[in-house]
Structures are given as structure tokens and as C-alpha cells.
PDB file of N, CA and C in Angstrom:
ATOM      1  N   UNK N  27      64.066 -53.371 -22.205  1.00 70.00           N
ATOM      2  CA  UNK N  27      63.543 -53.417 -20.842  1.00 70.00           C
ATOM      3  C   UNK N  27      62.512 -52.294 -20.661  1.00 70.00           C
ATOM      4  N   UNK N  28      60.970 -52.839 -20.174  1.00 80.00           N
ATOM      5  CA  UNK N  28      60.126 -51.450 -20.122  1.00 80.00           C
ATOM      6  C   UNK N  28      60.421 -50.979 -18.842  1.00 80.00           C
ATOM      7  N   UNK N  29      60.070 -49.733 -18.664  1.00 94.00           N
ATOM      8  CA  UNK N  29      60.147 -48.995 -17.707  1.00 94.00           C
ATOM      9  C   UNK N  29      59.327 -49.467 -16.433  1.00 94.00           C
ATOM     10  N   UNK N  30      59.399 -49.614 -14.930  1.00 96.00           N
ATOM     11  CA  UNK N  30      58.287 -49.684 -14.234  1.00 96.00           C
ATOM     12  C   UNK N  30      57.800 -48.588 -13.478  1.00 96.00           C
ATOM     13  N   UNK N  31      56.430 -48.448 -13.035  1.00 97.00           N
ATOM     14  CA  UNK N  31      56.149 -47.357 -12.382  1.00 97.00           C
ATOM     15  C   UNK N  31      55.842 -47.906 -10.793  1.00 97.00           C
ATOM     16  N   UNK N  32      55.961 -47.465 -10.052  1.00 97.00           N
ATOM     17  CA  UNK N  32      55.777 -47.956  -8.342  1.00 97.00           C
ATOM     18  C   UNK N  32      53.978 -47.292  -8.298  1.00 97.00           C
ATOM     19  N   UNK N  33      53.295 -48.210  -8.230  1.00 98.00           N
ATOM     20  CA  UNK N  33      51.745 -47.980  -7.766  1.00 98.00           C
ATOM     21  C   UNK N  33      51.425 -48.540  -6.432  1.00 98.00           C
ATOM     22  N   UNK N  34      51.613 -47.949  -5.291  1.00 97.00           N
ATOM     23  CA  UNK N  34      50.850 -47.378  -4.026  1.00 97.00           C
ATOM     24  C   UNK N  34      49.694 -47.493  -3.380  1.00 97.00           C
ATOM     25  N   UNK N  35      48.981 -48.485  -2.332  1.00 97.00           N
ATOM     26  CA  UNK N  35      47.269 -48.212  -2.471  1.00 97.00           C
ATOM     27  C   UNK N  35      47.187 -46.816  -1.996  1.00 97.00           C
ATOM     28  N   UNK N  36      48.113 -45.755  -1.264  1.00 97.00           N
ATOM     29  CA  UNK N  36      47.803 -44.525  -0.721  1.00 97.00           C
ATOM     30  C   UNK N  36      47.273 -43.828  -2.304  1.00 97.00           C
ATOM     31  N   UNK N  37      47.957 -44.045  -3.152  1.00 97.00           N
ATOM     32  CA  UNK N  37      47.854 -43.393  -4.097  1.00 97.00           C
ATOM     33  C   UNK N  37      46.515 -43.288  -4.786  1.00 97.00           C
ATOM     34  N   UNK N  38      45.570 -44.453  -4.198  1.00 97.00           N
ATOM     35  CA  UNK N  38      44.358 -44.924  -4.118  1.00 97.00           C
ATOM     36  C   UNK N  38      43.465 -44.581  -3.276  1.00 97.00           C
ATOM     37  N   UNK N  39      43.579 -44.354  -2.324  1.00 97.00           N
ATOM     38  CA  UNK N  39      43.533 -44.162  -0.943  1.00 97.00           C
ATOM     39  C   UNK N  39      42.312 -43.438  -0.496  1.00 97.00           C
ATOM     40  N   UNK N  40      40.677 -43.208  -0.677  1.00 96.00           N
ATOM     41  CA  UNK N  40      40.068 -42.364  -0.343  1.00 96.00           C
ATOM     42  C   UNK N  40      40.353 -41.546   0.844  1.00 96.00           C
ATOM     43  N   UNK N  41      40.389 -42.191   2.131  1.00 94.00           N
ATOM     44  CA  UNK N  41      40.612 -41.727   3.322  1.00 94.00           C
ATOM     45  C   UNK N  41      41.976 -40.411   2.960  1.00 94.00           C
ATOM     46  N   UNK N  42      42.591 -40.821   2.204  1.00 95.00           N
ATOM     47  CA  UNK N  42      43.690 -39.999   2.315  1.00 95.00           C
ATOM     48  C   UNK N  42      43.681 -38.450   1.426  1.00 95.00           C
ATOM     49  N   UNK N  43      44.513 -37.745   1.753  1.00 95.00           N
ATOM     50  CA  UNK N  43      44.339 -36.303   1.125  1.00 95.00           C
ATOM     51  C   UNK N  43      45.668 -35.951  -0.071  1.00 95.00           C
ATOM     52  N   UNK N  44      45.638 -35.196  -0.730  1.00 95.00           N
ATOM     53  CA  UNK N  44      46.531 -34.945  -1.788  1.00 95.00           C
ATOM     54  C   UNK N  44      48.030 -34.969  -0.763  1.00 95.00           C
ATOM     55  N   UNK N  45      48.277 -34.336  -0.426  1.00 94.00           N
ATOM     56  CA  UNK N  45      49.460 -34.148   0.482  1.00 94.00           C
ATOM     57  C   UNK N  45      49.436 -35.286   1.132  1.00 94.00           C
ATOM     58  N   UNK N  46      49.022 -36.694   1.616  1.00 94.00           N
ATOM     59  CA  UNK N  46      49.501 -37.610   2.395  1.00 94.00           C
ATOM     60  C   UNK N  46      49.587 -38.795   1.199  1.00 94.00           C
ATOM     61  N   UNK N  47      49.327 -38.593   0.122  1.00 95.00           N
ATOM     62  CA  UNK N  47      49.756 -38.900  -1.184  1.00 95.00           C
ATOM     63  C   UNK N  47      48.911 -39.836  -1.864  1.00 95.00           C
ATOM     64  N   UNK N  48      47.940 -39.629  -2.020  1.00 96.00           N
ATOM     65  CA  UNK N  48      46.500 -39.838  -3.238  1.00 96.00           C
ATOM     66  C   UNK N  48      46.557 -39.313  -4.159  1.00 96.00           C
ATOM     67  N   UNK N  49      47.076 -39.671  -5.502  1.00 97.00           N
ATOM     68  CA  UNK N  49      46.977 -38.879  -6.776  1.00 97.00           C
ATOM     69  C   UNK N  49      45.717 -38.794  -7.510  1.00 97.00           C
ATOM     70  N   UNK N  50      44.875 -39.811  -7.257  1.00 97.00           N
ATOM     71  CA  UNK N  50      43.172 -40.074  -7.800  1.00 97.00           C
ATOM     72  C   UNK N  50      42.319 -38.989  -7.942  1.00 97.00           C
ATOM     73  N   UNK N  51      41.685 -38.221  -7.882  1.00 95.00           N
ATOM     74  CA  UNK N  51      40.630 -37.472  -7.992  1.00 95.00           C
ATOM     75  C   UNK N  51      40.015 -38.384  -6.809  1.00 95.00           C
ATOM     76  N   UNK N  52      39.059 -37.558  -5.887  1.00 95.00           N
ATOM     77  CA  UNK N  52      38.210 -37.986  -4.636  1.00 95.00           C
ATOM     78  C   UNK N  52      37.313 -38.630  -5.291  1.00 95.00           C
ATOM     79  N   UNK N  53      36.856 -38.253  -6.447  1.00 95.00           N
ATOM     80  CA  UNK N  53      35.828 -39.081  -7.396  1.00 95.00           C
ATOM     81  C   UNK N  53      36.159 -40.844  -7.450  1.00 95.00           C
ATOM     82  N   UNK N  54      37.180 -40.944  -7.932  1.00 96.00           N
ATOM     83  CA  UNK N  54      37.782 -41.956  -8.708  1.00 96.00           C
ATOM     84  C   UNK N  54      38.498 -42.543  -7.301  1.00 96.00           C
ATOM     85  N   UNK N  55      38.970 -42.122  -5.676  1.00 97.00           N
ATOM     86  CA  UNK N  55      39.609 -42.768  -5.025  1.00 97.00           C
ATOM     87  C   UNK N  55      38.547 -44.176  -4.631  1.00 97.00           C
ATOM     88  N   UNK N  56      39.361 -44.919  -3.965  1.00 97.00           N
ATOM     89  CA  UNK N  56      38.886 -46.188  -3.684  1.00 97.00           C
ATOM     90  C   UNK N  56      38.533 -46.576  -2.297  1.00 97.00           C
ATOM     91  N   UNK N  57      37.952 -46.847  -1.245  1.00 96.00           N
ATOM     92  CA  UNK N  57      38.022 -47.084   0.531  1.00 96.00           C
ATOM     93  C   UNK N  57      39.175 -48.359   0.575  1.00 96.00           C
ATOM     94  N   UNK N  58      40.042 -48.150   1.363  1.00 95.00           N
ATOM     95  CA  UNK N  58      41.406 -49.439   1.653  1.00 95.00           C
ATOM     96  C   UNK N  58      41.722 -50.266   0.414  1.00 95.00           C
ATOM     97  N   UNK N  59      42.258 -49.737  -1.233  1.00 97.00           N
ATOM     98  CA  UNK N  59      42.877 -50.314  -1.901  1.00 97.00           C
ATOM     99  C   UNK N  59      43.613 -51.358  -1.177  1.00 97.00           C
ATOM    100  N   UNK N  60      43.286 -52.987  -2.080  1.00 96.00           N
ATOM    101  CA  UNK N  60      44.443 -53.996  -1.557  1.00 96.00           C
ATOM    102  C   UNK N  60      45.683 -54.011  -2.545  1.00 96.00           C
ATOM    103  N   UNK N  61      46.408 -54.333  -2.473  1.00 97.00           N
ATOM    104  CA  UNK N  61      47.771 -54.562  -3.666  1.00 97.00           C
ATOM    105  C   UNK N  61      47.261 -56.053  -4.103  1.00 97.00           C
ATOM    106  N   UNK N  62      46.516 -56.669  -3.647  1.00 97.00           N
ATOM    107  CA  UNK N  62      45.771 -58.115  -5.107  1.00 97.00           C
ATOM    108  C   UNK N  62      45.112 -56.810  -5.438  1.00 97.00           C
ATOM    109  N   UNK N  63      44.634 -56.215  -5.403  1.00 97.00           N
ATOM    110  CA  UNK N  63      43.310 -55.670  -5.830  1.00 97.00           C
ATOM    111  C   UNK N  63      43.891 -54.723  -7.473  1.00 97.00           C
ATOM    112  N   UNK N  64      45.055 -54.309  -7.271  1.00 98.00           N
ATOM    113  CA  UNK N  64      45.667 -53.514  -7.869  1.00 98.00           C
ATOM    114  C   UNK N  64      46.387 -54.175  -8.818  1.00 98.00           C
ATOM    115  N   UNK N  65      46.745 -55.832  -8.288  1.00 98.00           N
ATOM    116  CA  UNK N  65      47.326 -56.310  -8.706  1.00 98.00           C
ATOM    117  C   UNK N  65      46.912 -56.953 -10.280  1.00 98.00           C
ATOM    118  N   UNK N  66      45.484 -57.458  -9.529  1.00 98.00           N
ATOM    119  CA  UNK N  66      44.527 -58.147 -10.559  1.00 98.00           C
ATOM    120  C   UNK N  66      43.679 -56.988 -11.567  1.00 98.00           C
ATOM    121  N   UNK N  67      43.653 -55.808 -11.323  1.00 98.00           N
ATOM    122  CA  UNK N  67      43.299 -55.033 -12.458  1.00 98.00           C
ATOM    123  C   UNK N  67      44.421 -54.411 -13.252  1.00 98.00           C
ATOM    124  N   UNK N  68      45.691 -54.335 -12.614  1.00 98.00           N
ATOM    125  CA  UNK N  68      46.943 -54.273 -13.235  1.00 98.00           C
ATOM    126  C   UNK N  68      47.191 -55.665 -14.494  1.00 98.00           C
ATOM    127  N   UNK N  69      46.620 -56.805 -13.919  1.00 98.00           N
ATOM    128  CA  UNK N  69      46.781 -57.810 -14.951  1.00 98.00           C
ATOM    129  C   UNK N  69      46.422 -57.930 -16.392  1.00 98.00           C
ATOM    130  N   UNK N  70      44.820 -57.246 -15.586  1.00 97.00           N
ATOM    131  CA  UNK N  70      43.298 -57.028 -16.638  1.00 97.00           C
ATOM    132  C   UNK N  70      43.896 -55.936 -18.077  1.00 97.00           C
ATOM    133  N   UNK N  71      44.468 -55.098 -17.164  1.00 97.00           N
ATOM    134  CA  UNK N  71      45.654 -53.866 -18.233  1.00 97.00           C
ATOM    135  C   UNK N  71      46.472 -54.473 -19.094  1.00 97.00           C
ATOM    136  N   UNK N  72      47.008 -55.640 -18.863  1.00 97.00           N
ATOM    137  CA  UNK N  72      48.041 -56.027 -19.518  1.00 97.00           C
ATOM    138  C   UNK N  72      49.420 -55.502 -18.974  1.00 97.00           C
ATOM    139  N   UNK N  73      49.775 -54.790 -17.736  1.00 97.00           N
ATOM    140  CA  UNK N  73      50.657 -53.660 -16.913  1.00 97.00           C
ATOM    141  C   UNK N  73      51.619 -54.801 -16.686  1.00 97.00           C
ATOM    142  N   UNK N  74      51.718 -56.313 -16.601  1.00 97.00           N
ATOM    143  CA  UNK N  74      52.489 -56.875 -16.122  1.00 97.00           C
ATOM    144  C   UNK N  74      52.605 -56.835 -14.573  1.00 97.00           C
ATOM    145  N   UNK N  75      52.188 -56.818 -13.965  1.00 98.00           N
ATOM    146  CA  UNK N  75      52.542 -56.159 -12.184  1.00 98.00           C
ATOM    147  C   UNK N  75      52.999 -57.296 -11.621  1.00 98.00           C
ATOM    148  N   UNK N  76      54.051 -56.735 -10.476  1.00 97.00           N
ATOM    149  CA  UNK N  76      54.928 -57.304  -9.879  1.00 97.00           C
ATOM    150  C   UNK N  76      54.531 -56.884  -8.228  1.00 97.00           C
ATOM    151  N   UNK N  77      53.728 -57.985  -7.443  1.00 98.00           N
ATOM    152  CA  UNK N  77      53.854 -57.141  -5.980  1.00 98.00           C
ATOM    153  C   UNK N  77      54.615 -57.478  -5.225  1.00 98.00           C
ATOM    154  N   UNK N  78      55.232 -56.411  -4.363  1.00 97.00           N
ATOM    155  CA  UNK N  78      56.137 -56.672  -3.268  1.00 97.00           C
ATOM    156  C   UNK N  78      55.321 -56.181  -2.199  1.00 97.00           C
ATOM    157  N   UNK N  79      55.310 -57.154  -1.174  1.00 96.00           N
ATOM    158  CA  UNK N  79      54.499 -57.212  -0.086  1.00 96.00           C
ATOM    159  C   UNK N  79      54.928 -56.470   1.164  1.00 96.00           C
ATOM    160  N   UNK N  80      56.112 -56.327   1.166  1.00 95.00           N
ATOM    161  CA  UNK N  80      56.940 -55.874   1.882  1.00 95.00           C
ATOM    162  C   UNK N  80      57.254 -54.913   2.087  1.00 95.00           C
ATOM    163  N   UNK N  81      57.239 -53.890   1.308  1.00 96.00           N
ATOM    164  CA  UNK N  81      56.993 -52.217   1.505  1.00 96.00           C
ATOM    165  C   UNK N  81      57.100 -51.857   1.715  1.00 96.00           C
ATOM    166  N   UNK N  82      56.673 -50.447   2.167  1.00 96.00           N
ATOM    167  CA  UNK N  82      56.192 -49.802   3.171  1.00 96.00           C
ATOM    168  C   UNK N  82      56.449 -48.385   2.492  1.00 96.00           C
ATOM    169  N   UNK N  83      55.186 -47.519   2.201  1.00 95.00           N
ATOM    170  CA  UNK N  83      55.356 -46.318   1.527  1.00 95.00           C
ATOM    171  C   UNK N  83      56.114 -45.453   2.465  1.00 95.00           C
ATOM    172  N   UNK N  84      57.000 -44.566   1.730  1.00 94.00           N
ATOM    173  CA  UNK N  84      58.017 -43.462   2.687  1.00 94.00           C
ATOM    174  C   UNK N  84      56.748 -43.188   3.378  1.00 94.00           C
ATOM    175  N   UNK N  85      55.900 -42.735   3.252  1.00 92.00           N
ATOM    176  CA  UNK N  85      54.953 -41.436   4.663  1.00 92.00           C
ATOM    177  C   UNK N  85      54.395 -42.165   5.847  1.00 92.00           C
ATOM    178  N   UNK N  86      54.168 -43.390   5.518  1.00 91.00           N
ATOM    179  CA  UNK N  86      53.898 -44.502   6.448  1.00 91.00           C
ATOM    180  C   UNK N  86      54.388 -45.574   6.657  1.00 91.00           C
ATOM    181  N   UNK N  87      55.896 -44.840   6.988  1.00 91.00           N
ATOM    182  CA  UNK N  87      56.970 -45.965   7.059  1.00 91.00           C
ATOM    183  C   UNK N  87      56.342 -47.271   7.996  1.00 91.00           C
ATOM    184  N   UNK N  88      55.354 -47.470   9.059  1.00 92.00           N
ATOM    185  CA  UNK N  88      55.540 -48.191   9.951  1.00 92.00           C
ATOM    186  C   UNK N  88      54.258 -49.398   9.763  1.00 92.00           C
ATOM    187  N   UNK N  89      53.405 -48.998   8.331  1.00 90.00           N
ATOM    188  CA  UNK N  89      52.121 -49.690   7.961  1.00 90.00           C
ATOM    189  C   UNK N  89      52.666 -50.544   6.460  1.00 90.00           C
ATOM    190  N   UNK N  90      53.068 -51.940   6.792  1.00 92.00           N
ATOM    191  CA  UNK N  90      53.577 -53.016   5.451  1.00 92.00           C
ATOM    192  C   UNK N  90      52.170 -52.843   4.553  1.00 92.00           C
ATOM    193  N   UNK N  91      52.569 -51.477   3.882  1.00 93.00           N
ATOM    194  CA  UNK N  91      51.005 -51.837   2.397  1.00 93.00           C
ATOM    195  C   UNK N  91      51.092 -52.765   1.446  1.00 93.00           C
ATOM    196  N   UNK N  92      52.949 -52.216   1.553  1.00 97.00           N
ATOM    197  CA  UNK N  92      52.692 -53.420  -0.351  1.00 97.00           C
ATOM    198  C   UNK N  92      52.799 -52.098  -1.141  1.00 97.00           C
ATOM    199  N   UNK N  93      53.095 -52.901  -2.596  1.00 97.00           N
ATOM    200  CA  UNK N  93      53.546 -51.880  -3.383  1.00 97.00           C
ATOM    201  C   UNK N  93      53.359 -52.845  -4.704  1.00 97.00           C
ATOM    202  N   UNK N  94      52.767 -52.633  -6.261  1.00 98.00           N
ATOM    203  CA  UNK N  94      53.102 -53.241  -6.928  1.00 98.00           C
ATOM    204  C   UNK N  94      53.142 -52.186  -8.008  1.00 98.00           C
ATOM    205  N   UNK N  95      54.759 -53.263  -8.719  1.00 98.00           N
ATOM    206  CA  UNK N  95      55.450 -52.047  -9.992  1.00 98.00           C
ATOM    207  C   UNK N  95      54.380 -53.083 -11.102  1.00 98.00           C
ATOM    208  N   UNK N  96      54.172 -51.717 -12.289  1.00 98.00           N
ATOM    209  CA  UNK N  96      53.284 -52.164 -13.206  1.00 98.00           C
ATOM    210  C   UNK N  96      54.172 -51.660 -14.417  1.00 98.00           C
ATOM    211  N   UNK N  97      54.219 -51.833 -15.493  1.00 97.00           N
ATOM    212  CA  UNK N  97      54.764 -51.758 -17.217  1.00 97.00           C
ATOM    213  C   UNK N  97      54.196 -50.132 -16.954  1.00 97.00           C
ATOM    214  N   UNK N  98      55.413 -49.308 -17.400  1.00 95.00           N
ATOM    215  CA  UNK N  98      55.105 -47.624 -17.720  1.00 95.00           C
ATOM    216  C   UNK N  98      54.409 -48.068 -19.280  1.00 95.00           C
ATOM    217  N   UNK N  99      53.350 -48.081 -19.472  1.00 94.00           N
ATOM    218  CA  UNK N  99      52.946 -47.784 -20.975  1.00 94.00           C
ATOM    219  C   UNK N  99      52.095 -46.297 -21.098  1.00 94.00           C
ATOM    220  N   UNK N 100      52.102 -45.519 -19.962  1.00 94.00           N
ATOM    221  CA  UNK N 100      51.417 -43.854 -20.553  1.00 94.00           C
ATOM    222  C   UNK N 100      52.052 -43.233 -19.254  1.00 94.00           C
ATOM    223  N   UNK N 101      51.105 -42.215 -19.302  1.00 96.00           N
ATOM    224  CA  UNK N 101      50.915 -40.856 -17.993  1.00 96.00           C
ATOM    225  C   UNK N 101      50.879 -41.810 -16.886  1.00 96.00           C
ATOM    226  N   UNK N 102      51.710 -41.671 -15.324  1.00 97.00           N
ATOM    227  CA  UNK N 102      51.404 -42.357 -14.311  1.00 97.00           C
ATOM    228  C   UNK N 102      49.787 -42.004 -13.884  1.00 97.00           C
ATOM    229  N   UNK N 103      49.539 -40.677 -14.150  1.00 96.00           N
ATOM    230  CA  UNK N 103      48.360 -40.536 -13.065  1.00 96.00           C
ATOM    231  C   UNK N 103      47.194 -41.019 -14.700  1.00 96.00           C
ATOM    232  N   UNK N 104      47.662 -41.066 -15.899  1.00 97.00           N
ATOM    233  CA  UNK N 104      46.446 -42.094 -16.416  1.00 97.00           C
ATOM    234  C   UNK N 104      46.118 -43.333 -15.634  1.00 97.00           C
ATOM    235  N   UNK N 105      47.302 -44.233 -15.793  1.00 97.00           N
ATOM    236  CA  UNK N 105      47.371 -45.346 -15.289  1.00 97.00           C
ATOM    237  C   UNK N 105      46.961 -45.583 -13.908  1.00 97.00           C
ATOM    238  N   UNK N 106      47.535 -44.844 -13.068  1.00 97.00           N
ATOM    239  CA  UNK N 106      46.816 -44.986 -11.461  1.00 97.00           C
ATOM    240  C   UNK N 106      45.296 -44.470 -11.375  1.00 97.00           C
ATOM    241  N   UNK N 107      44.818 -43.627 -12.146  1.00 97.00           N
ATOM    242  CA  UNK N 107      43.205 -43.148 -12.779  1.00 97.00           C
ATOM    243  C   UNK N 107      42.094 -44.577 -13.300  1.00 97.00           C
ATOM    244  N   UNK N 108      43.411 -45.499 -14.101  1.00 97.00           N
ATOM    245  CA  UNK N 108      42.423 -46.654 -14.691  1.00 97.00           C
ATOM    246  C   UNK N 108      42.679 -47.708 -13.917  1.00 97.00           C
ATOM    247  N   UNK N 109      43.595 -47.954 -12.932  1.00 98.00           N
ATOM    248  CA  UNK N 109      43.466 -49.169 -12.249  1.00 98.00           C
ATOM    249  C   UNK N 109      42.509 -48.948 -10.810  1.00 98.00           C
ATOM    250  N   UNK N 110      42.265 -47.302 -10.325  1.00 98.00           N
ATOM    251  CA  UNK N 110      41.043 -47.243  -9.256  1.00 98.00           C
ATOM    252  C   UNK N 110      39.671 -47.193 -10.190  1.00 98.00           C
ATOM    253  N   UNK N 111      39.622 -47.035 -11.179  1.00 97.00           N
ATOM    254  CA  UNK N 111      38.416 -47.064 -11.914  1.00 97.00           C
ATOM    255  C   UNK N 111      38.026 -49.101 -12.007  1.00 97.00           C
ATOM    256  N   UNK N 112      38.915 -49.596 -12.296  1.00 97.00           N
ATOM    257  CA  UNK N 112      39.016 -50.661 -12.575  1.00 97.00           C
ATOM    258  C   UNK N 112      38.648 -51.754 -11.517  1.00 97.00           C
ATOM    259  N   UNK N 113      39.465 -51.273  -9.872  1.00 97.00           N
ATOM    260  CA  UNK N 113      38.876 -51.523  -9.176  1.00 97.00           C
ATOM    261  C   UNK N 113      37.390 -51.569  -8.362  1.00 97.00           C
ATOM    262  N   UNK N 114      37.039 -49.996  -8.749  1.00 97.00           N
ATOM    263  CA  UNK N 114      36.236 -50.092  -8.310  1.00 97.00           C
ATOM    264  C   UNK N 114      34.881 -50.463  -9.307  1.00 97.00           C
ATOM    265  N   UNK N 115      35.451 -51.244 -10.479  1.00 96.00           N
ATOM    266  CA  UNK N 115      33.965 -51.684 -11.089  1.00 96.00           C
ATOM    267  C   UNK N 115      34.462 -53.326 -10.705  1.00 96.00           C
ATOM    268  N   UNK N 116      35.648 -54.034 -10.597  1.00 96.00           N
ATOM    269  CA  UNK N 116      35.265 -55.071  -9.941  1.00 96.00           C
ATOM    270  C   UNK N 116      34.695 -55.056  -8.606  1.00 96.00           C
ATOM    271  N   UNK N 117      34.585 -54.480  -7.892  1.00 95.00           N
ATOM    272  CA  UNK N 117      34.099 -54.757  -6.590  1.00 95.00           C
ATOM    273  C   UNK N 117      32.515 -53.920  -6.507  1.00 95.00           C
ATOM    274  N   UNK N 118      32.041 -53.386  -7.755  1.00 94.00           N
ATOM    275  CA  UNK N 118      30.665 -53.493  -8.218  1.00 94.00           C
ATOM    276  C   UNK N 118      30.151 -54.756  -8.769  1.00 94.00           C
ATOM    277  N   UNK N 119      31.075 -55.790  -9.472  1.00 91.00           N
ATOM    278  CA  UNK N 119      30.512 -56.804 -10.181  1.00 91.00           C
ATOM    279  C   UNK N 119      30.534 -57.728  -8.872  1.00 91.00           C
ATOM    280  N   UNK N 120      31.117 -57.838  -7.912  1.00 90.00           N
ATOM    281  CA  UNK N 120      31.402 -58.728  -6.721  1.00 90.00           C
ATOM    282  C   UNK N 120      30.131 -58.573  -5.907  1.00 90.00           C
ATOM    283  N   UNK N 121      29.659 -57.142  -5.586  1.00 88.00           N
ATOM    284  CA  UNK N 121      28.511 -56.997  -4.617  1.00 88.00           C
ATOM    285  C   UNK N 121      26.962 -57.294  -5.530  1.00 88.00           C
ATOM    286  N   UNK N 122      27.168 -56.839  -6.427  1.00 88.00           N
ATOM    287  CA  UNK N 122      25.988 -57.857  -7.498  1.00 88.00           C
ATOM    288  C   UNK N 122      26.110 -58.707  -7.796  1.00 88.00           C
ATOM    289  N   UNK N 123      26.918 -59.615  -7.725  1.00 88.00           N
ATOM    290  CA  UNK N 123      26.990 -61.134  -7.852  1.00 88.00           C
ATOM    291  C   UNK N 123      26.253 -61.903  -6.803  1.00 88.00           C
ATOM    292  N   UNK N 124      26.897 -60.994  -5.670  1.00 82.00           N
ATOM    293  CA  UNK N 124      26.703 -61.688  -3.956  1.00 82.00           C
ATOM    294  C   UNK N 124      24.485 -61.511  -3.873  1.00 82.00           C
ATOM    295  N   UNK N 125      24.128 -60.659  -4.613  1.00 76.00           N
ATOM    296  CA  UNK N 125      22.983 -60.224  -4.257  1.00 76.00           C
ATOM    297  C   UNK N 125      21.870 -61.548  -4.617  1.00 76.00           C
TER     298      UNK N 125
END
């Protein structure tokens, strides 16, 4: 049985600050991570991801984000590092598509 890790869009989260729980580098954060969004570059990984829609991160108990567990295969903050990187080059290939 592999291990899972709980991936967060806060954890993504540009708007958000280290302490309200963004592990990303401000570089690498994302504007309103979706959990498809996380979901489908979690796929692209091979992470296996599982979303639960239902949620709700402890700090913002009262906002349903969603949450999807992905396959532990390294460092969490590698992995949460390559799925906002990941995101945010699909949603570069999306706005040049649209052009």
C-alpha cells in the first residue's frame, strides 16, 4: 500500500502567506488553485490522485476547497513544487491556445 500525501489548493495558494498555509515559494504559487486543476497535473505525475470534494482545510474550516490525496513518491514540498509548476504551465498552454 503506497503512502498518500493530502495536497491542499491553500498550499498553492498565491493570495495566501506561509502561516495561513502555502508551502510554494511566491514564485511558484498559483492565483485560486482548483482541485481538477491539481487533480489533472497530479495525473500527468503519475501521483494517482484521489479528490475529495468535500473538505474543508482545518484554517478555513467554513470554505468546501477540496482536497486531493496523491501517491507519496518523494519530498511533499517537491511534489506540491511540481504540481504548481505544472499547473501553471497548463494554464499557459490554455491562454495560447485561446489566442
Amino acid at each position: 500500500m503506497t503512502k498518500k500525501l493530502v495536497i491542499w489548493p491553500a498550499y498553492l495558494t498565491m493570495g495566501k502567506t506561509k502561516g495561513e498555509g502555502r508551502i510554494v515559494s511566491r514564485r511558484n504559487a498559483v492565483k485560486s488553485p482548483k482541485v481538477e486543476e491539481i487533480e489533472k497535473v497530479a495525473r500527468m505525475l503519475n501521483l494517482e490522485p484521489v479528490v475529495e470534494k468535500e473538505k474543508t482545510y482545518p484554517k478555513t474550516h467554513w470554505d468546501k476547497s477540496g482536497r486531493v490525496l496523491v501517491n507519496k513518491t518523494g519530498r511533499k514540498g517537491e511534489i506540491v513544487n511540481e504540481i504548481a509548476k505544472g499547473i501553471k504551465e497548463m494554464r499557459e498552454k490554455l491562454k495560447s491556445a485561446r489566442r
